[in-house]
Amino acid sequence: MSSSNKHAESDWASLPLLPLWMIKDKLDIFDNLSLASVCSDWNSVSSTYPKRQSIGDGMPWIMQMNKSIDSGARDFVNISRKKKFTLDLPEFVNSLLLYSKQGWLLMLRKNIWKERNSFQVPDSLFLINPFTRAIIKLPDDVYASKKYYGSFSTKNGTPDRVVLLNGCLSGEMTLCVAFPGDLTWTKYSYTGQPMQIDGRCGLITIEEKVYYLNLKENMVIYDMGTKEWKELPGPSNEIGYTYIMEYEEKIIKVFFSTREHLSHSFCSYNDTEFSWERINIDGTKDTSLYLSRKTSCFAAKDKGLKVNQLVPIYRGVRRCFPVTCGFNIVSHDLMDGGTQTLELPLPICSSAKWVDIG
C-alpha cells in the first residue's frame, strides 16, 4: 500500500466523533452495521453512539423467531429494502414480543416450571432496545400462566407507562399498569369488577388513556385518571376488518370491506366529540399502513398511499380453528389500485409481528 493510501485510510479512521455520529444518523441499521465493521476506531465510536429518533427508514419492520422460542436469535426484515439481519441476544431466549414503539420492545419471558418445588416461576416482563442494549426491568407478571396483551406510552422517546391487559376465554379482563422502577403492578377495574370484554384486537396507550378494539370491532377507551371507560361502536351492517393504530399522537382507524368490490375508509378519533371523523384520501396521502389482525398496527410517512398486510397462510384446521404456518405480505397501492405479494429474503413465519424499530 502506498504512503498516500495509508495517509487517506488514517484520515478516515480519525474522523472526529461528531461528524461520524451525524453520518450514522442518516444510515439505516444495515449500513450502520457495515460502518461499525470498517475498523476498530469506528466500531468503538458505534458502541458509544447515542440512539437518535430514527435508526432506519422510519418504517415498521418484521420481527420473528429465527429458530424457536428457546433460542435468542430473532430475524428483522426490512420489506422496503428486502433485506434482513439477525440479532442473537440472551434476553430473547424464551421471550415473546408484546409491543414495540420508537425502538423499544416490550417482552414477556416465559419461565419454566420448577418440578422440584412444584410451583411456577413468575414470568418476567422487561423493555429492551435491541440496538443500544438498554434494558428497563418491570415487575414480574401478576397472573402467571394467563395470556397478556401489552403496550406502553413514551415520553421524549423513552418508555413511560406500561399497560397490560390480562384476558381469559370468558372475556373477563383486568388492566395492570406500571412505570419503570415500580415494584408492583397497579390494577384498574370498572366499578370494582374486571372489565367485561368479549375479545381483544389491538391495544394502544397514550398518556393516561388506553384504547383497544374488541372482537365486535368497537373501540373501548379507559381513562386511568378519571377511572372511566367508554365504548365507541364500530361499523354496522358492514362485512370486513377494522384496525386501529397510533399516528402522530392520534388514533386512526382503517376499515377494509371484504365484499365483492374491495373498499376502504379512514377515520380519526375525536376525543372531544367522542366520535370518528372521516378522513378523505387527500388527508392520507404520503402514508404507509402496516396491518395485522390481533397484533400491533402502525402508520408511517411514505410516498403515495400503501397498505401492507400480514396475510396468514393456513395449513389445516385444529379443534375447529385454522392453523397458521406463516404469512404472506400483501401490499396494496391505494393510489393506482395495484396489489402484489412481496418477495422477501426469507419466509415469514407464524411468529412474525410488525415492530417499530425507531
CSV table of C-alpha atoms in Angstrom, one decimal:
chain,number,residue,atom,x,y,z
A,1,MET,CA,0.0,0.0,0.0
A,2,SER,CA,1.4,3.4,-1.0
A,3,SER,CA,2.0,6.1,1.7
A,4,SER,CA,-0.7,8.2,0.2
A,5,ASN,CA,-3.3,5.4,0.6
A,6,LYS,CA,-2.1,4.8,4.2
A,7,HIS,CA,-2.5,8.5,4.9
A,8,ALA,CA,-6.0,8.6,3.4
A,9,GLU,CA,-7.0,5.5,5.4
A,10,SER,CA,-5.6,7.1,8.6
A,11,ASP,CA,-7.7,10.3,7.9
A,12,TRP,CA,-10.9,8.3,7.6
A,13,ALA,CA,-10.2,6.3,10.7
A,14,SER,CA,-9.5,9.5,12.7
A,15,LEU,CA,-12.7,11.2,11.6
A,16,PRO,CA,-14.0,13.3,14.6
A,17,LEU,CA,-16.7,11.8,16.8
A,18,LEU,CA,-19.5,14.3,16.0
A,19,PRO,CA,-19.3,14.1,12.2
A,20,LEU,CA,-19.2,10.3,12.3
A,21,TRP,CA,-22.3,10.3,14.5
A,22,MET,CA,-24.0,12.7,12.0
A,23,ILE,CA,-23.2,10.2,9.3
A,24,LYS,CA,-24.7,7.4,11.3
A,25,ASP,CA,-27.9,9.5,11.8
A,26,LYS,CA,-28.5,9.2,8.1
A,27,LEU,CA,-27.9,5.5,7.8
A,28,ASP,CA,-30.3,2.5,8.4
A,29,ILE,CA,-29.3,-0.4,10.6
A,30,PHE,CA,-27.7,-2.4,7.7
A,31,ASP,CA,-25.4,0.4,6.7
A,32,ASN,CA,-24.7,1.2,10.4
A,33,LEU,CA,-23.6,-2.4,11.0
A,34,SER,CA,-21.3,-2.2,7.9
A,35,LEU,CA,-19.9,1.1,9.1
A,36,ALA,CA,-19.1,-0.4,12.6
A,37,SER,CA,-17.1,-3.2,10.9
A,38,VAL,CA,-14.8,-0.9,8.9
A,39,CYS,CA,-12.1,-0.5,11.6
A,40,SER,CA,-11.6,-0.8,15.4
A,41,ASP,CA,-12.0,3.0,15.8
A,42,TRP,CA,-15.4,3.2,14.0
A,43,ASN,CA,-16.5,0.1,15.9
A,44,SER,CA,-15.6,1.9,19.2
A,45,VAL,CA,-17.4,5.1,18.1
A,46,SER,CA,-20.5,3.0,17.1
A,47,SER,CA,-20.6,1.4,20.5
A,48,THR,CA,-20.9,4.8,22.2
A,49,TYR,CA,-23.3,6.2,19.6
A,50,PRO,CA,-26.5,7.6,21.3
A,51,LYS,CA,-29.6,6.4,19.5
A,52,ARG,CA,-31.4,9.2,17.6
A,53,GLN,CA,-35.1,9.3,16.9
A,54,SER,CA,-34.6,7.3,13.7
A,55,ILE,CA,-32.4,4.2,13.4
A,56,GLY,CA,-33.7,3.2,10.0
A,57,ASP,CA,-36.0,4.4,7.3
A,58,GLY,CA,-38.9,5.2,9.7
A,59,MET,CA,-40.9,2.2,8.6
A,60,PRO,CA,-42.0,-0.8,10.7
A,61,TRP,CA,-40.1,-4.0,10.1
A,62,ILE,CA,-40.9,-7.7,10.6
A,63,MET,CA,-39.5,-9.4,13.7
A,64,GLN,CA,-39.8,-13.1,14.0
A,65,MET,CA,-38.1,-16.1,15.7
A,66,ASN,CA,-35.1,-17.4,13.8
A,67,LYS,CA,-35.4,-20.9,15.2
A,68,SER,CA,-37.6,-21.4,18.2
A,69,ILE,CA,-38.6,-19.6,21.4
A,70,ASP,CA,-35.7,-21.1,23.4
A,71,SER,CA,-33.2,-19.6,21.1
A,72,GLY,CA,-32.0,-16.0,21.4
A,73,ALA,CA,-31.9,-15.4,17.6
A,74,ARG,CA,-34.5,-13.1,16.1
A,75,ASP,CA,-34.8,-12.1,12.5
A,76,PHE,CA,-35.5,-8.5,11.5
A,77,VAL,CA,-36.8,-7.9,7.9
A,78,ASN,CA,-37.0,-4.6,6.1
A,79,ILE,CA,-39.7,-5.1,3.5
A,80,SER,CA,-38.9,-1.9,1.6
A,81,ARG,CA,-35.3,-2.8,1.1
A,82,LYS,CA,-36.0,-6.5,1.1
A,83,LYS,CA,-33.1,-7.2,3.4
A,84,LYS,CA,-32.8,-9.0,6.8
A,85,PHE,CA,-30.4,-9.3,9.6
A,86,THR,CA,-30.4,-11.5,12.7
A,87,LEU,CA,-29.7,-10.5,16.3
A,88,ASP,CA,-28.9,-13.1,18.9
A,89,LEU,CA,-29.4,-11.8,22.4
A,90,PRO,CA,-29.7,-13.7,25.6
A,91,GLU,CA,-32.7,-11.5,26.6
A,92,PHE,CA,-34.6,-13.0,23.7
A,93,VAL,CA,-34.4,-16.6,25.0
A,94,ASN,CA,-37.9,-17.9,25.9
A,95,SER,CA,-39.3,-14.3,25.3
A,96,LEU,CA,-42.3,-13.2,23.4
A,97,LEU,CA,-42.8,-9.8,21.9
A,98,LEU,CA,-45.9,-7.9,23.2
A,99,TYR,CA,-45.5,-4.5,21.7
A,100,SER,CA,-43.0,-2.0,20.2
A,101,LYS,CA,-42.6,1.7,20.0
A,102,GLN,CA,-39.8,4.1,19.0
A,103,GLY,CA,-37.1,1.4,19.0
A,104,TRP,CA,-38.2,-0.2,22.3
A,105,LEU,CA,-39.6,-3.7,22.6
A,106,LEU,CA,-41.9,-4.9,25.4
A,107,MET,CA,-41.1,-8.6,26.1
A,108,LEU,CA,-42.6,-11.3,28.2
A,109,ARG,CA,-40.1,-14.1,29.2
A,110,LYS,CA,-41.8,-17.4,29.8
A,111,ASN,CA,-40.2,-19.1,32.7
A,112,ILE,CA,-40.4,-22.9,33.2
A,113,TRP,CA,-41.9,-25.0,36.0
A,114,LYS,CA,-39.6,-25.9,38.8
A,115,GLU,CA,-40.6,-29.5,39.3
A,116,ARG,CA,-38.6,-30.0,42.4
A,117,ASN,CA,-40.6,-27.3,44.3
A,118,SER,CA,-43.9,-27.8,42.4
A,119,PHE,CA,-44.5,-24.2,41.7
A,120,GLN,CA,-44.4,-21.9,38.7
A,121,VAL,CA,-41.7,-19.2,38.5
A,122,PRO,CA,-43.4,-15.9,37.6
A,123,ASP,CA,-42.9,-14.8,34.0
A,124,SER,CA,-40.6,-11.8,33.6
A,125,LEU,CA,-41.5,-8.6,31.8
A,126,PHE,CA,-39.0,-6.1,30.6
A,127,LEU,CA,-38.3,-3.4,28.0
A,128,ILE,CA,-35.3,-3.6,25.7
A,129,ASN,CA,-33.8,-1.5,22.9
A,130,PRO,CA,-32.1,-4.3,20.9
A,131,PHE,CA,-29.7,-1.8,19.2
A,132,THR,CA,-28.5,0.1,22.2
A,133,ARG,CA,-28.9,-2.9,24.5
A,134,ALA,CA,-30.6,-0.7,27.1
A,135,ILE,CA,-32.9,-2.7,29.4
A,136,ILE,CA,-35.7,-1.5,31.7
A,137,LYS,CA,-36.9,-4.1,34.2
A,138,LEU,CA,-40.6,-4.3,35.1
A,139,PRO,CA,-42.4,-6.1,38.0
A,140,ASP,CA,-42.9,-9.8,37.4
A,141,ASP,CA,-46.3,-10.8,35.9
A,142,VAL,CA,-49.3,-10.6,38.1
A,143,TYR,CA,-51.2,-13.6,36.8
A,144,ALA,CA,-48.9,-16.5,36.0
A,145,SER,CA,-49.9,-18.8,33.1
A,146,LYS,CA,-52.5,-16.4,31.6
A,147,LYS,CA,-52.3,-14.5,28.3
A,148,TYR,CA,-51.3,-10.9,28.0
A,149,TYR,CA,-51.7,-8.1,25.6
A,150,GLY,CA,-49.3,-5.2,26.3
A,151,SER,CA,-48.5,-1.6,25.2
A,152,PHE,CA,-46.7,1.4,26.6
A,153,SER,CA,-46.6,5.2,26.2
A,154,THR,CA,-43.4,7.1,25.7
A,155,LYS,CA,-42.0,10.4,26.9
A,156,ASN,CA,-39.2,12.0,25.0
A,157,GLY,CA,-38.6,8.7,23.2
A,158,THR,CA,-38.3,6.7,26.5
A,159,PRO,CA,-40.9,4.2,27.7
A,160,ASP,CA,-43.2,5.7,30.4
A,161,ARG,CA,-46.4,4.0,31.3
A,162,VAL,CA,-46.6,0.2,30.6
A,163,VAL,CA,-50.1,-1.3,30.3
A,164,LEU,CA,-51.1,-5.0,30.4
A,165,LEU,CA,-54.5,-6.5,29.6
A,166,ASN,CA,-54.9,-9.9,31.1
A,167,GLY,CA,-57.6,-11.9,29.3
A,168,CYS,CA,-59.3,-15.2,29.6
A,169,LEU,CA,-61.7,-17.1,27.4
A,170,SER,CA,-64.8,-15.7,29.1
A,171,GLY,CA,-63.7,-12.2,28.1
A,172,GLU,CA,-63.0,-11.1,31.6
A,173,MET,CA,-60.1,-8.6,31.7
A,174,THR,CA,-58.0,-6.7,34.2
A,175,LEU,CA,-55.9,-3.7,33.4
A,176,CYS,CA,-52.5,-3.6,35.0
A,177,VAL,CA,-50.2,-0.5,34.9
A,178,ALA,CA,-46.5,0.1,36.0
A,179,PHE,CA,-43.9,2.8,35.4
A,180,PRO,CA,-40.2,2.0,35.0
A,181,GLY,CA,-38.9,1.5,38.5
A,182,ASP,CA,-42.2,0.3,40.0
A,183,LEU,CA,-42.0,-2.9,42.1
A,184,THR,CA,-45.7,-3.9,41.6
A,185,TRP,CA,-48.4,-3.6,39.1
A,186,THR,CA,-51.4,-1.3,39.8
A,187,LYS,CA,-54.7,-2.9,38.9
A,188,TYR,CA,-57.7,-1.0,37.5
A,189,SER,CA,-61.2,-2.2,37.1
A,190,TYR,CA,-64.6,-0.9,36.2
A,191,THR,CA,-66.8,-0.2,39.4
A,192,GLY,CA,-64.8,-2.7,41.3
A,193,GLN,CA,-65.1,-5.5,38.8
A,194,PRO,CA,-62.8,-6.6,36.0
A,195,MET,CA,-63.8,-5.1,32.7
A,196,GLN,CA,-66.0,-7.3,30.6
A,197,ILE,CA,-64.9,-7.5,27.0
A,198,ASP,CA,-65.6,-10.3,24.5
A,199,GLY,CA,-62.2,-10.2,22.8
A,200,ARG,CA,-59.1,-8.2,22.0
A,201,CYS,CA,-57.7,-6.9,18.8
A,202,GLY,CA,-55.2,-4.0,19.1
A,203,LEU,CA,-54.0,-2.1,22.2
A,204,ILE,CA,-52.7,1.4,22.4
A,205,THR,CA,-51.6,3.6,25.3
A,206,ILE,CA,-51.3,7.4,25.0
A,207,GLU,CA,-50.5,9.1,28.4
A,208,GLU,CA,-53.4,8.2,30.7
A,209,LYS,CA,-55.7,6.7,28.1
A,210,VAL,CA,-55.9,3.1,26.9
A,211,TYR,CA,-57.6,2.2,23.6
A,212,TYR,CA,-58.3,-1.3,22.4
A,213,LEU,CA,-60.5,-2.9,19.8
A,214,ASN,CA,-62.7,-5.8,20.8
A,215,LEU,CA,-64.0,-8.6,18.6
A,216,LYS,CA,-67.1,-6.7,17.8
A,217,GLU,CA,-64.8,-4.0,16.4
A,218,ASN,CA,-65.9,-1.5,19.0
A,219,MET,CA,-63.2,0.7,20.4
A,220,VAL,CA,-63.1,0.7,24.2
A,221,ILE,CA,-61.4,3.6,26.0
A,222,TYR,CA,-60.2,3.6,29.5
A,223,ASP,CA,-59.1,6.8,31.3
A,224,MET,CA,-56.8,5.9,34.2
A,225,GLY,CA,-57.1,9.5,35.5
A,226,THR,CA,-60.8,9.6,35.9
A,227,LYS,CA,-61.2,5.7,36.1
A,228,GLU,CA,-64.0,6.0,33.5
A,229,TRP,CA,-64.4,3.9,30.4
A,230,LYS,CA,-66.4,4.3,27.2
A,231,GLU,CA,-67.2,2.1,24.2
A,232,LEU,CA,-67.3,3.6,20.7
A,233,PRO,CA,-69.3,1.4,18.3
A,234,GLY,CA,-67.6,0.1,15.2
A,235,PRO,CA,-69.0,-0.2,11.6
A,236,SER,CA,-72.6,-1.5,11.4
A,237,ASN,CA,-74.0,-3.6,8.6
A,238,GLU,CA,-70.6,-3.9,7.0
A,239,ILE,CA,-68.5,-7.0,6.3
A,240,GLY,CA,-64.8,-6.5,6.7
A,241,TYR,CA,-62.0,-5.8,9.1
A,242,THR,CA,-61.2,-2.8,11.3
A,243,TYR,CA,-57.8,-1.8,12.5
A,244,ILE,CA,-56.7,0.9,14.9
A,245,MET,CA,-53.2,2.4,15.3
A,246,GLU,CA,-51.4,5.4,16.8
A,247,TYR,CA,-50.1,8.0,14.3
A,248,GLU,CA,-48.7,11.4,15.3
A,249,GLU,CA,-50.3,11.0,18.8
A,250,LYS,CA,-53.7,10.4,17.3
A,251,ILE,CA,-55.8,7.3,17.0
A,252,ILE,CA,-56.7,6.4,13.4
A,253,LYS,CA,-59.0,3.7,12.2
A,254,VAL,CA,-58.9,1.8,8.9
A,255,PHE,CA,-61.8,-0.3,7.7
A,256,PHE,CA,-61.4,-2.8,4.8
A,257,SER,CA,-64.6,-4.2,3.3
A,258,THR,CA,-64.4,-7.8,2.2
A,259,ARG,CA,-67.5,-7.6,-0.1
A,260,GLU,CA,-67.2,-8.3,-3.8
A,261,HIS,CA,-65.6,-4.9,-4.5
A,262,LEU,CA,-62.7,-4.1,-2.1
A,263,SER,CA,-63.3,-0.7,-0.5
A,264,HIS,CA,-61.7,1.1,2.5
A,265,SER,CA,-62.3,4.0,4.8
A,266,PHE,CA,-60.0,6.1,7.1
A,267,CYS,CA,-61.2,7.8,10.3
A,268,SER,CA,-59.5,9.8,13.1
A,269,TYR,CA,-60.8,9.7,16.6
A,270,ASN,CA,-62.1,13.0,18.0
A,271,ASP,CA,-61.9,12.8,21.8
A,272,THR,CA,-63.9,15.9,22.4
A,273,GLU,CA,-66.8,14.8,20.3
A,274,PHE,CA,-66.4,11.1,21.2
A,275,SER,CA,-66.7,10.2,17.5
A,276,TRP,CA,-64.9,9.0,14.4
A,277,GLU,CA,-64.2,11.7,11.8
A,278,ARG,CA,-63.9,10.6,8.2
A,279,ILE,CA,-60.5,11.4,6.6
A,280,ASN,CA,-60.5,11.8,2.8
A,281,ILE,CA,-57.9,10.2,0.6
A,282,ASP,CA,-56.0,13.6,0.3
A,283,GLY,CA,-55.6,13.5,4.0
A,284,THR,CA,-54.0,10.1,4.0
A,285,LYS,CA,-51.5,10.6,1.1
A,286,ASP,CA,-47.8,10.0,1.8
A,287,THR,CA,-48.6,7.4,4.3
A,288,SER,CA,-47.9,3.7,4.6
A,289,LEU,CA,-50.0,1.4,6.8
A,290,TYR,CA,-48.8,-1.9,8.3
A,291,LEU,CA,-51.7,-4.0,9.4
A,292,SER,CA,-52.1,-7.3,11.2
A,293,ARG,CA,-55.1,-8.9,13.0
A,294,LYS,CA,-54.8,-9.1,16.8
A,295,THR,CA,-51.3,-7.6,16.9
A,296,SER,CA,-49.9,-4.1,16.7
A,297,CYS,CA,-50.6,-2.0,13.6
A,298,PHE,CA,-48.5,1.0,12.5
A,299,ALA,CA,-48.6,4.0,10.2
A,300,ALA,CA,-45.6,5.9,8.8
A,301,LYS,CA,-44.8,8.7,6.5
A,302,ASP,CA,-44.1,7.5,2.9
A,303,LYS,CA,-44.7,8.4,-0.7
A,304,GLY,CA,-48.1,7.7,-2.1
A,305,LEU,CA,-50.6,5.6,-0.1
A,306,LYS,CA,-49.8,2.0,0.6
A,307,VAL,CA,-51.2,-0.7,2.8
A,308,ASN,CA,-49.0,-3.7,3.8
A,309,GLN,CA,-50.9,-6.6,5.4
A,310,LEU,CA,-49.7,-9.7,7.2
A,311,VAL,CA,-52.0,-12.3,5.5
A,312,PRO,CA,-51.9,-15.7,7.2
A,313,ILE,CA,-51.1,-18.9,5.3
A,314,TYR,CA,-53.1,-21.8,6.6
A,315,ARG,CA,-52.0,-25.5,6.7
A,316,GLY,CA,-55.2,-27.1,8.1
A,317,VAL,CA,-57.7,-27.0,11.0
A,318,ARG,CA,-57.2,-28.0,14.6
A,319,ARG,CA,-60.1,-28.0,17.1
A,320,CYS,CA,-62.3,-26.1,14.6
A,321,PHE,CA,-59.7,-23.3,14.3
A,322,PRO,CA,-57.4,-22.8,11.2
A,323,VAL,CA,-53.7,-23.3,11.9
A,324,THR,CA,-51.3,-20.6,10.7
A,325,CYS,CA,-48.0,-21.8,9.3
A,326,GLY,CA,-46.7,-18.4,8.2
A,327,PHE,CA,-47.7,-15.2,6.5
A,328,ASN,CA,-47.6,-13.5,3.1
A,329,ILE,CA,-47.1,-9.8,3.0
A,330,VAL,CA,-49.6,-8.3,0.6
A,331,SER,CA,-49.1,-4.7,-0.5
A,332,HIS,CA,-52.0,-2.6,-1.8
A,333,ASP,CA,-51.2,0.6,-3.6
A,334,LEU,CA,-54.4,2.6,-3.0
A,335,MET,CA,-53.4,5.3,-5.4
A,336,ASP,CA,-53.2,3.2,-8.5
A,337,GLY,CA,-55.2,0.2,-7.3
A,338,GLY,CA,-52.4,-2.4,-7.7
A,339,THR,CA,-51.9,-5.3,-5.3
A,340,GLN,CA,-48.8,-7.6,-5.1
A,341,THR,CA,-47.4,-10.3,-2.8
A,342,LEU,CA,-43.9,-9.2,-1.8
A,343,GLU,CA,-40.9,-11.4,-2.4
A,344,LEU,CA,-38.7,-11.3,0.6
A,345,PRO,CA,-35.2,-12.7,1.5
A,346,LEU,CA,-36.7,-15.4,3.8
A,347,PRO,CA,-40.1,-16.9,4.6
A,348,ILE,CA,-42.3,-15.0,7.1
A,349,CYS,CA,-43.1,-17.5,9.9
A,350,SER,CA,-46.1,-17.7,12.2
A,351,SER,CA,-44.3,-15.7,15.0
A,352,ALA,CA,-43.9,-12.7,12.7
A,353,LYS,CA,-45.0,-9.2,14.0
A,354,TRP,CA,-44.6,-5.7,12.9
A,355,VAL,CA,-42.2,-3.7,15.0
A,356,ASP,CA,-41.4,0.0,15.3
A,357,ILE,CA,-37.6,0.0,15.4
A,358,GLY,CA,-37.4,3.8,15.7
